[in-house]
XYZ file of C-alpha atoms in Angstrom:
574
model
C 111.859 -175.380 8.021
C 113.616 -172.533 6.176
C 114.124 -169.272 7.983
C 113.394 -166.061 6.089
C 116.435 -163.950 7.055
C 114.813 -160.711 5.820
C 111.761 -161.318 8.043
C 113.986 -161.898 11.050
C 115.889 -158.699 10.379
C 112.654 -156.694 10.033
C 111.234 -158.111 13.284
C 114.523 -157.404 15.089
C 114.609 -153.873 13.761
C 111.056 -153.276 14.973
C 111.917 -154.533 18.454
C 115.052 -152.399 18.645
C 113.180 -149.331 17.448
C 110.375 -149.765 19.969
C 112.895 -150.341 22.759
C 114.730 -147.136 21.933
C 111.514 -145.137 21.603
C 110.454 -146.216 25.077
C 113.787 -146.012 26.906
C 115.773 -143.288 25.157
C 113.328 -140.483 24.378
C 113.248 -139.393 28.009
C 116.984 -138.792 28.145
C 117.885 -137.745 24.623
C 116.575 -134.175 24.818
C 118.997 -133.063 27.557
C 121.894 -132.484 25.132
C 122.528 -132.235 21.412
C 124.096 -135.388 19.947
C 126.810 -134.293 17.524
C 127.305 -137.453 15.467
C 123.793 -138.837 15.428
C 122.295 -137.041 12.402
C 123.922 -137.034 8.994
C 123.562 -134.394 6.318
C 120.424 -135.219 4.298
C 122.224 -134.464 1.002
C 125.470 -135.855 -0.404
C 126.784 -132.468 -1.495
C 128.583 -129.596 0.201
C 126.143 -127.786 2.467
C 125.330 -124.331 1.116
C 122.464 -122.481 2.760
C 119.888 -120.110 1.333
C 118.126 -119.868 4.695
C 119.154 -120.350 8.319
C 117.241 -121.327 11.442
C 115.270 -118.546 13.103
C 115.646 -116.301 10.084
C 113.059 -113.534 9.934
C 110.383 -114.207 7.330
C 107.300 -112.164 6.434
C 104.991 -113.734 9.016
C 107.060 -116.306 10.913
C 110.500 -117.459 11.991
C 112.187 -119.895 9.629
C 112.006 -123.288 11.313
C 114.915 -125.090 9.664
C 117.757 -124.914 7.191
C 117.180 -124.260 3.487
C 119.895 -126.287 1.782
C 120.730 -125.370 -1.805
C 120.510 -128.162 -4.382
C 122.755 -126.651 -7.064
C 119.762 -124.991 -8.762
C 118.309 -128.319 -9.790
C 115.811 -130.935 -8.656
C 116.133 -134.680 -8.227
C 119.052 -134.947 -5.796
C 118.908 -137.940 -3.472
C 117.606 -137.070 -0.009
C 118.867 -139.356 2.759
C 117.306 -140.040 6.135
C 119.357 -138.193 8.723
C 119.218 -141.279 10.957
C 117.252 -144.503 11.365
C 113.687 -144.311 12.599
C 110.216 -144.568 11.164
C 108.054 -142.344 8.967
C 105.565 -140.790 11.385
C 103.914 -138.371 8.973
C 103.642 -137.651 5.260
C 101.943 -134.505 4.066
C 101.308 -133.338 0.519
C 99.854 -129.881 0.024
C 99.653 -127.274 -2.706
C 101.339 -124.693 -0.501
C 103.650 -124.735 2.535
C 106.180 -127.566 2.461
C 104.636 -129.162 -0.634
C 105.646 -132.817 -0.449
C 107.084 -133.462 3.008
C 108.279 -136.439 5.072
C 108.566 -136.577 8.869
C 110.809 -139.227 10.452
C 110.763 -139.947 14.193
C 114.036 -141.295 15.579
C 114.865 -143.551 18.542
C 116.433 -140.606 20.408
C 113.086 -138.783 20.485
C 113.782 -136.169 17.819
C 111.909 -135.835 14.527
C 113.467 -134.721 11.249
C 111.468 -133.005 8.505
C 112.218 -132.884 4.759
C 110.211 -130.406 2.681
C 109.623 -129.214 -0.922
C 110.408 -132.707 -2.228
C 110.005 -133.600 -5.884
C 108.986 -137.195 -5.146
C 109.487 -139.948 -2.569
C 111.515 -143.145 -2.787
C 109.777 -145.993 -4.598
C 108.288 -147.703 -1.539
C 107.193 -144.427 0.072
C 105.820 -143.225 -3.260
C 103.814 -146.443 -3.575
C 102.491 -146.030 -0.032
C 101.380 -142.431 -0.434
C 99.876 -142.929 -3.884
C 97.715 -145.710 -2.517
C 96.482 -143.210 0.063
C 95.870 -140.569 -2.602
C 93.874 -142.931 -4.797
C 91.923 -144.202 -1.806
C 90.990 -140.638 -0.810
C 90.823 -139.422 -4.429
C 92.870 -136.376 -3.521
C 96.316 -135.025 -4.380
C 96.479 -133.262 -1.010
C 96.750 -135.831 1.777
C 98.146 -136.079 5.282
C 98.778 -139.473 6.874
C 100.316 -140.661 10.136
C 101.763 -144.176 9.687
C 102.227 -146.312 12.773
C 105.700 -146.878 14.223
C 105.945 -150.235 12.451
C 104.604 -149.413 8.967
C 107.476 -147.536 7.348
C 110.756 -148.274 9.099
C 113.735 -146.293 7.863
C 117.274 -147.654 7.859
C 120.411 -145.532 8.353
C 121.482 -143.725 5.150
C 118.324 -144.789 3.341
C 117.284 -142.678 0.341
C 113.803 -141.478 1.259
C 113.092 -138.931 -1.471
C 114.423 -136.611 -4.162
C 114.816 -132.865 -3.763
C 112.383 -130.542 -5.494
C 110.565 -127.236 -5.581
C 107.039 -128.150 -4.453
C 104.729 -126.097 -2.272
C 105.648 -122.550 -1.339
C 109.253 -122.908 -2.447
C 110.736 -120.025 -4.421
C 113.373 -122.203 -6.073
C 114.851 -125.722 -5.867
C 116.135 -126.526 -2.364
C 115.636 -128.880 0.563
C 113.969 -127.571 3.707
C 115.380 -129.572 6.630
C 114.233 -129.454 10.258
C 114.976 -131.131 13.562
C 112.175 -131.021 16.150
C 112.230 -132.036 19.780
C 109.709 -134.388 21.405
C 107.331 -131.466 21.908
C 107.309 -130.701 18.162
C 109.360 -127.537 18.669
C 111.819 -126.826 15.834
C 115.467 -126.531 16.870
C 118.507 -125.222 15.067
C 119.993 -128.218 13.179
C 123.419 -126.633 13.589
C 123.207 -127.585 17.277
C 123.520 -131.187 16.083
C 126.562 -130.657 13.878
C 124.796 -129.958 10.576
C 126.010 -126.648 9.224
C 127.800 -124.729 6.510
C 131.247 -123.158 6.326
C 131.071 -119.696 7.842
C 134.076 -117.518 8.679
C 132.365 -114.192 8.004
C 131.169 -111.790 10.651
C 127.536 -110.722 10.696
C 127.056 -107.237 9.300
C 124.812 -104.373 10.329
C 122.964 -102.167 7.873
C 121.042 -99.901 10.267
C 120.536 -98.996 13.938
C 117.623 -97.091 15.493
C 116.656 -95.680 18.878
C 113.096 -95.763 20.262
C 111.415 -93.794 23.065
C 109.509 -96.028 25.482
C 106.854 -93.399 26.188
C 106.032 -89.711 25.742
C 108.552 -88.733 28.415
C 111.573 -90.025 26.482
C 113.434 -87.819 24.012
C 116.117 -88.900 21.510
C 118.013 -86.247 19.543
C 115.136 -83.872 20.221
C 112.411 -86.265 19.034
C 109.825 -88.486 20.670
C 109.784 -91.038 17.859
C 111.931 -93.690 16.210
C 115.270 -92.123 15.298
C 117.775 -93.540 12.755
C 121.348 -93.474 14.017
C 124.449 -92.862 11.916
C 126.567 -95.992 11.582
C 130.342 -95.622 11.256
C 132.029 -98.859 10.078
C 135.408 -99.599 11.678
C 138.414 -101.314 10.135
C 137.947 -104.155 12.612
C 134.514 -104.981 11.178
C 132.724 -103.528 14.172
C 130.648 -100.334 14.147
C 130.578 -97.051 16.018
C 127.458 -94.928 16.168
C 127.549 -91.154 16.225
C 126.884 -89.975 19.790
C 123.227 -89.401 20.592
C 121.559 -87.224 23.206
C 118.632 -88.678 25.114
C 116.598 -88.561 28.276
C 114.206 -91.089 29.800
C 113.628 -94.771 29.027
C 114.746 -95.737 25.543
C 115.271 -98.877 23.492
C 117.229 -99.753 20.382
C 116.689 -101.716 17.202
C 119.106 -103.225 14.703
C 118.973 -104.513 11.138
C 121.575 -107.236 10.758
C 122.367 -110.237 8.583
C 124.867 -113.047 8.226
C 126.517 -114.561 5.176
C 128.172 -117.962 4.920
C 131.352 -118.428 2.923
C 129.825 -120.227 -0.062
C 126.631 -118.229 -0.640
C 125.723 -114.566 -1.180
C 122.395 -114.878 0.665
C 121.590 -112.472 3.490
C 120.706 -114.983 6.195
C 119.602 -114.642 9.796
C 121.895 -114.266 12.801
C 122.013 -116.713 15.714
C 122.277 -114.551 18.825
C 122.032 -110.888 19.847
C 123.097 -109.507 23.224
C 122.926 -105.939 24.521
C 124.844 -104.233 27.320
C 124.373 -100.889 29.047
C 127.401 -99.500 30.848
C 128.858 -103.001 30.954
C 125.768 -104.683 32.389
C 123.836 -107.164 30.301
C 120.461 -105.763 29.270
C 118.905 -108.371 26.936
C 119.657 -111.499 24.931
C 117.800 -112.935 21.939
C 118.778 -116.526 21.226
C 117.507 -118.217 18.055
C 117.932 -121.782 19.293
C 114.393 -123.136 19.554
C 110.800 -121.899 19.433
C 107.294 -123.292 19.165
C 105.083 -122.960 16.102
C 102.395 -121.318 18.239
C 104.686 -118.380 18.974
C 106.186 -118.004 15.505
C 103.394 -115.666 14.369
C 104.478 -113.216 17.060
C 107.502 -112.304 14.951
C 105.394 -109.201 14.339
C 106.165 -108.199 17.917
C 109.920 -108.695 17.524
C 110.316 -106.632 14.378
C 109.218 -103.047 13.780
C 106.157 -104.061 11.779
C 105.274 -100.556 10.601
C 108.790 -100.020 9.246
C 108.804 -103.415 7.551
C 105.511 -102.783 5.758
C 106.576 -99.350 4.523
C 110.327 -99.850 3.917
C 110.543 -103.648 3.398
C 113.375 -103.896 5.920
C 113.224 -105.750 9.239
C 114.401 -103.924 12.340
C 114.800 -106.304 15.273
C 113.628 -104.485 18.374
C 116.027 -105.025 21.275
C 113.343 -104.405 23.869
C 110.173 -106.247 24.843
C 106.806 -104.541 24.535
C 103.731 -105.809 26.356
C 101.854 -108.829 25.037
C 105.023 -110.291 23.562
C 104.984 -114.046 24.328
C 108.205 -115.005 22.495
C 110.479 -117.456 24.301
C 113.608 -116.265 22.480
C 114.464 -113.705 25.138
C 116.921 -114.264 27.992
C 118.225 -112.045 30.811
C 115.810 -109.243 29.973
C 116.519 -106.524 32.527
C 113.724 -103.934 32.494
C 112.536 -105.578 29.231
C 115.653 -104.381 27.440
C 114.954 -100.666 27.904
C 117.673 -98.465 29.396
C 117.201 -95.387 31.571
C 119.148 -92.308 30.492
C 119.476 -89.589 33.100
C 120.393 -85.937 32.684
C 124.097 -84.986 32.655
C 125.336 -88.578 32.338
C 127.532 -90.311 29.778
C 126.663 -93.918 28.984
C 127.562 -96.601 26.473
C 125.123 -99.063 24.906
C 126.667 -102.047 23.119
C 125.191 -104.663 20.810
C 126.924 -108.001 20.188
C 125.649 -109.933 17.159
C 126.813 -113.489 16.556
C 126.285 -116.208 13.979
C 126.185 -119.871 14.940
C 129.915 -120.372 14.324
C 130.748 -117.672 16.871
C 131.741 -114.946 14.431
C 130.665 -111.741 16.098
C 130.172 -108.060 15.403
C 129.899 -105.253 17.949
C 127.987 -101.996 17.693
C 129.062 -99.249 20.114
C 126.540 -96.462 20.850
C 127.629 -93.545 23.098
C 124.684 -91.858 24.840
C 124.806 -88.384 26.358
C 122.066 -87.712 28.919
C 120.575 -84.317 28.238
C 117.173 -82.886 29.044
C 115.785 -80.967 26.062
C 112.551 -79.925 24.445
C 110.909 -81.944 21.701
C 111.365 -80.502 18.230
C 108.118 -79.448 16.573
C 106.581 -82.243 14.523
C 103.369 -82.458 12.564
C 100.530 -83.973 14.542
C 98.055 -86.496 13.207
C 94.353 -85.766 13.508
C 93.085 -88.654 15.607
C 89.613 -87.242 16.155
C 88.212 -89.146 13.173
C 89.837 -92.462 14.052
C 88.220 -95.442 15.760
C 89.614 -97.091 18.882
C 90.161 -100.854 18.873
C 90.741 -102.384 22.299
C 93.222 -105.111 23.151
C 91.514 -106.428 26.278
C 87.937 -106.534 25.040
C 85.894 -107.008 21.887
C 85.335 -104.060 19.566
C 82.676 -103.706 16.874
C 82.819 -101.073 14.123
C 79.782 -100.552 11.902
C 78.828 -98.309 9.003
C 76.226 -98.827 6.300
C 75.951 -102.507 5.434
C 79.421 -103.371 6.818
C 80.331 -104.547 10.311
C 83.859 -105.361 11.493
C 84.357 -107.446 14.657
C 87.586 -107.433 16.650
C 87.621 -110.038 19.391
C 89.705 -109.792 22.538
C 93.483 -109.806 21.899
C 93.160 -109.262 18.153
C 95.509 -106.270 18.499
C 98.576 -106.271 20.745
C 97.557 -103.013 22.408
C 94.772 -100.436 22.132
C 95.109 -98.666 18.786
C 93.412 -95.894 16.821
C 92.632 -96.887 13.243
C 91.042 -95.356 10.168
C 87.588 -96.807 9.504
C 85.579 -95.569 6.555
C 82.908 -97.124 4.349
C 82.209 -95.928 0.831
C 79.442 -97.907 -0.890
C 80.698 -101.516 -0.703
C 84.329 -100.561 -0.131
C 85.797 -100.754 3.360
C 88.845 -98.620 4.121
C 90.299 -100.229 7.231
C 93.487 -98.361 8.042
C 96.755 -99.411 6.350
C 98.706 -102.612 6.764
C 101.174 -101.150 9.261
C 99.773 -102.385 12.591
C 100.578 -105.963 13.711
C 97.647 -108.220 14.605
C 97.628 -111.379 16.727
C 94.627 -113.012 15.065
C 91.853 -112.458 12.555
C 89.281 -109.708 12.648
C 86.022 -110.445 10.828
C 84.324 -108.425 8.094
C 80.572 -108.885 7.611
C 78.573 -107.571 4.651
C 74.771 -107.440 4.749
C 73.646 -108.298 1.207
C 69.916 -107.810 1.768
C 69.791 -105.240 -1.043
C 71.413 -107.574 -3.573
C 69.457 -109.776 -5.982
C 69.212 -113.330 -4.729
C 70.607 -114.796 -7.968
C 73.865 -112.851 -7.472
C 74.613 -113.844 -3.876
C 76.465 -117.079 -4.653
C 78.879 -115.312 -7.027
C 80.022 -112.529 -4.671
C 83.120 -112.714 -2.519
C 85.081 -110.396 -0.251
C 88.393 -109.262 -1.698
C 91.328 -107.282 -0.400
C 92.633 -104.664 -2.820
C 96.415 -104.621 -3.038
C 99.189 -103.059 -5.080
C 99.318 -99.867 -7.074
C 96.412 -100.916 -9.307
C 94.296 -102.177 -6.371
C 94.004 -105.684 -7.742
C 91.378 -107.774 -5.902
C 92.628 -110.803 -3.978
C 90.165 -113.424 -2.769
C 89.655 -113.678 1.010
C 88.155 -116.943 2.256
C 84.473 -115.993 2.233
C 81.489 -117.676 3.888
C 77.778 -116.882 3.469
C 74.977 -117.451 5.933
C 71.669 -116.170 4.623
C 72.273 -112.603 3.451
C 75.450 -112.142 5.532
C 78.792 -112.522 3.785
C 81.768 -112.934 6.145
C 85.532 -113.221 5.909
C 88.385 -113.213 8.394
C 91.699 -111.450 7.847
C 94.838 -110.640 9.797
C 95.769 -107.707 7.577
C 94.473 -104.143 7.611
C 93.803 -102.529 4.250
C 91.024 -101.890 1.729
C 88.319 -104.484 1.172
C 85.426 -104.643 -1.240
C 82.849 -106.955 -2.811
C 83.637 -108.613 -6.123
C 81.299 -110.605 -8.353
C 82.815 -113.529 -10.241
C 80.716 -115.096 -12.991
C 83.594 -116.328 -15.151
C 84.478 -120.004 -14.993
C 88.086 -121.273 -14.800
C 90.040 -122.013 -17.968
C 91.375 -125.479 -18.852
C 93.940 -125.937 -21.633
C 95.811 -129.091 -22.744
C 99.582 -128.561 -22.802
C 101.242 -131.587 -24.388
C 98.416 -133.330 -26.250
C 95.443 -132.792 -28.557
C 92.044 -134.413 -28.822
C 92.004 -137.848 -30.495
C 95.802 -138.167 -30.518
C 98.017 -141.119 -29.614
C 99.995 -140.648 -26.403
C 101.808 -143.980 -26.240
C 105.249 -142.388 -26.021
C 104.232 -139.882 -23.364
C 104.874 -140.474 -19.671
C 102.952 -137.415 -18.503
C 99.596 -135.861 -19.290
C 99.749 -132.094 -18.726
C 96.917 -129.577 -18.460
C 97.014 -125.908 -17.479
C 94.200 -124.480 -15.349
C 93.616 -120.909 -14.221
C 91.066 -118.554 -12.709
C 91.525 -114.792 -12.837
C 89.274 -113.623 -9.986
C 88.313 -115.827 -7.043
C 90.927 -118.512 -7.751
C 90.908 -122.308 -8.059
C 89.052 -124.143 -5.295
C 89.092 -127.757 -6.464
C 89.533 -129.997 -9.479
C 88.736 -133.565 -10.423
C 90.047 -135.669 -13.283
C 88.800 -139.041 -14.535
C 89.709 -141.390 -17.369
C 86.912 -143.673 -18.530
C 85.005 -142.705 -15.400
C 87.848 -143.683 -13.029
C 89.566 -141.049 -10.856
C 93.181 -140.309 -11.730
C 95.788 -138.498 -9.699
C 96.828 -135.160 -11.149
C 99.438 -133.213 -9.210
C 98.761 -129.483 -9.023
C 101.488 -126.828 -8.970
C 99.915 -123.429 -8.263
C 103.124 -121.620 -9.270
C 102.806 -122.846 -12.870
C 99.010 -123.522 -12.870
C 99.847 -127.014 -14.066
C 98.018 -130.317 -13.573
C 100.164 -133.380 -14.304
C 99.246 -137.071 -14.428
C 101.955 -139.754 -14.444
C 100.985 -142.657 -16.699
C 103.353 -144.813 -14.626
C 100.586 -144.896 -12.015
C 99.267 -147.639 -14.328
C 95.662 -146.509 -13.969
C 95.205 -145.822 -17.678
C 95.256 -149.278 -19.324
C 92.774 -149.078 -22.194
C 93.619 -148.189 -25.772
C 90.849 -145.616 -26.153
C 90.465 -143.262 -23.229
C 87.943 -140.585 -22.394
C 89.468 -137.814 -20.264
C 87.251 -135.537 -18.212
C 88.467 -132.696 -15.994
C 86.203 -130.483 -13.890
C 87.675 -127.358 -12.302
C 85.748 -125.189 -9.827
C 86.629 -121.728 -8.533
C 86.030 -120.327 -5.041
C 82.498 -119.089 -5.787
C 81.337 -122.262 -7.519
C 81.865 -121.482 -11.216
C 82.882 -124.704 -12.960
C 84.442 -125.638 -16.265
C 84.547 -129.077 -17.846
C 87.204 -130.240 -20.286
C 86.746 -133.460 -22.266
C 89.062 -135.144 -24.725
C 89.797 -138.544 -26.198
C 93.305 -139.978 -26.382
C 94.795 -143.341 -27.319
C 97.558 -145.455 -25.793
C 98.973 -148.906 -26.368
């Protein structure tokens, strides 16, 4: 009897993998193995994004590795293991692979152009079975085993990527992302972090900074050493500080995130923020770390070096009095900030503080009598005309006064300068609308200088139209009766396409946006990949679904309120 050597090797590999998964995962998380994971690309590591970097609504959960401004670079498995998840989506990570390793960690590879041949075959079978481009599958531990140094995919620009790169993550056995640099994967960095701004904040109405009871910008004085001095401030009461800082690696001009920030008051440690690991559940609370109001108005992120209430972030360490410092009258104190990147390059900011009791300078007062109070600890309902807005418990981080005004079907709900923990819900009563119009109306947020409407996921139950949002601003009703557009890109009706590998079609919708699409050839579903950044649908003839000489193509595209367009064409192949 002949022995199939390949079968023996596969069986042995399965046994070894299962053994390691059972015996090693418990112990592997206690330290960071330095030589276990390899770089997923075979080029010099240059980063466009670092771990923990501050993004618009979350912390960056991995490294963004540059791919020399091109797509199609080989992506290698960082270590042996098995594919535990594959997800393909229009947004987010686009095409992504998740590999679980014998040591208990999982690596993630995002924005991929395509997978290796065997993984591509596997996922396309899933897509054709489900008749959907967007899929998410969780293979068993024995289905897709990955060998060391195996090419698993090719780099791309899919999903929410703003340019070609590889998003790479390492997660622990609780699915928490960790800084891959802890495992020896990093980029050359000999540069100190730099500071662009420093601010002081009063904790309450009893604190005064340079004669003001509000956020105060401080004058930075760069030193020849690379550190910074701040012009002496006068203060009284409990105050906190904020800093705007970045890091640059040697080989890239990108303003990336820093790794660690520590503060000291008169030599005693006051607070530490360590960007080493976090959970996805807490990432949304970045709004509590940064000065959200300043970010929305100035587009710059101040990292607050103090902890306000209802801040659940696990990044903080050694927080004495939540990072606030007490300044007393007739005292001289020194507040210091140490900012470090992962390689240990560090920058210091020295802030002399003179304790002095003084009166608050006159400032203009806001008229709060016309504002509405939204509670943190209980539900709040605001209603006017045919519009009701519901805030459930813990929607806001603390009790806040907001502008609430209704004009016809337009809701003016403050400005987007207050951070929210979760959605509030807008409800429109459409009883006065004609029944034939109800299915074509959606709730939109008006944004930008020209107040362009942007679709908000809208549901209707009877005459009530509802939508949830996590952003204050102006909302209104919009009627969409225009169907999406469908245009062929690289072919014409009744043409031969024998020499073409791809069939390309452009789809678009100007108001409510694309909801779904479906393409068939001779009545059989075909996979068309959708890139929302280019509005392009693409079918790969190498899928070998189109086999006939004469082919009838049919594409149906539907927008978010149900308007549909149908495109039909005939093409020939041999």
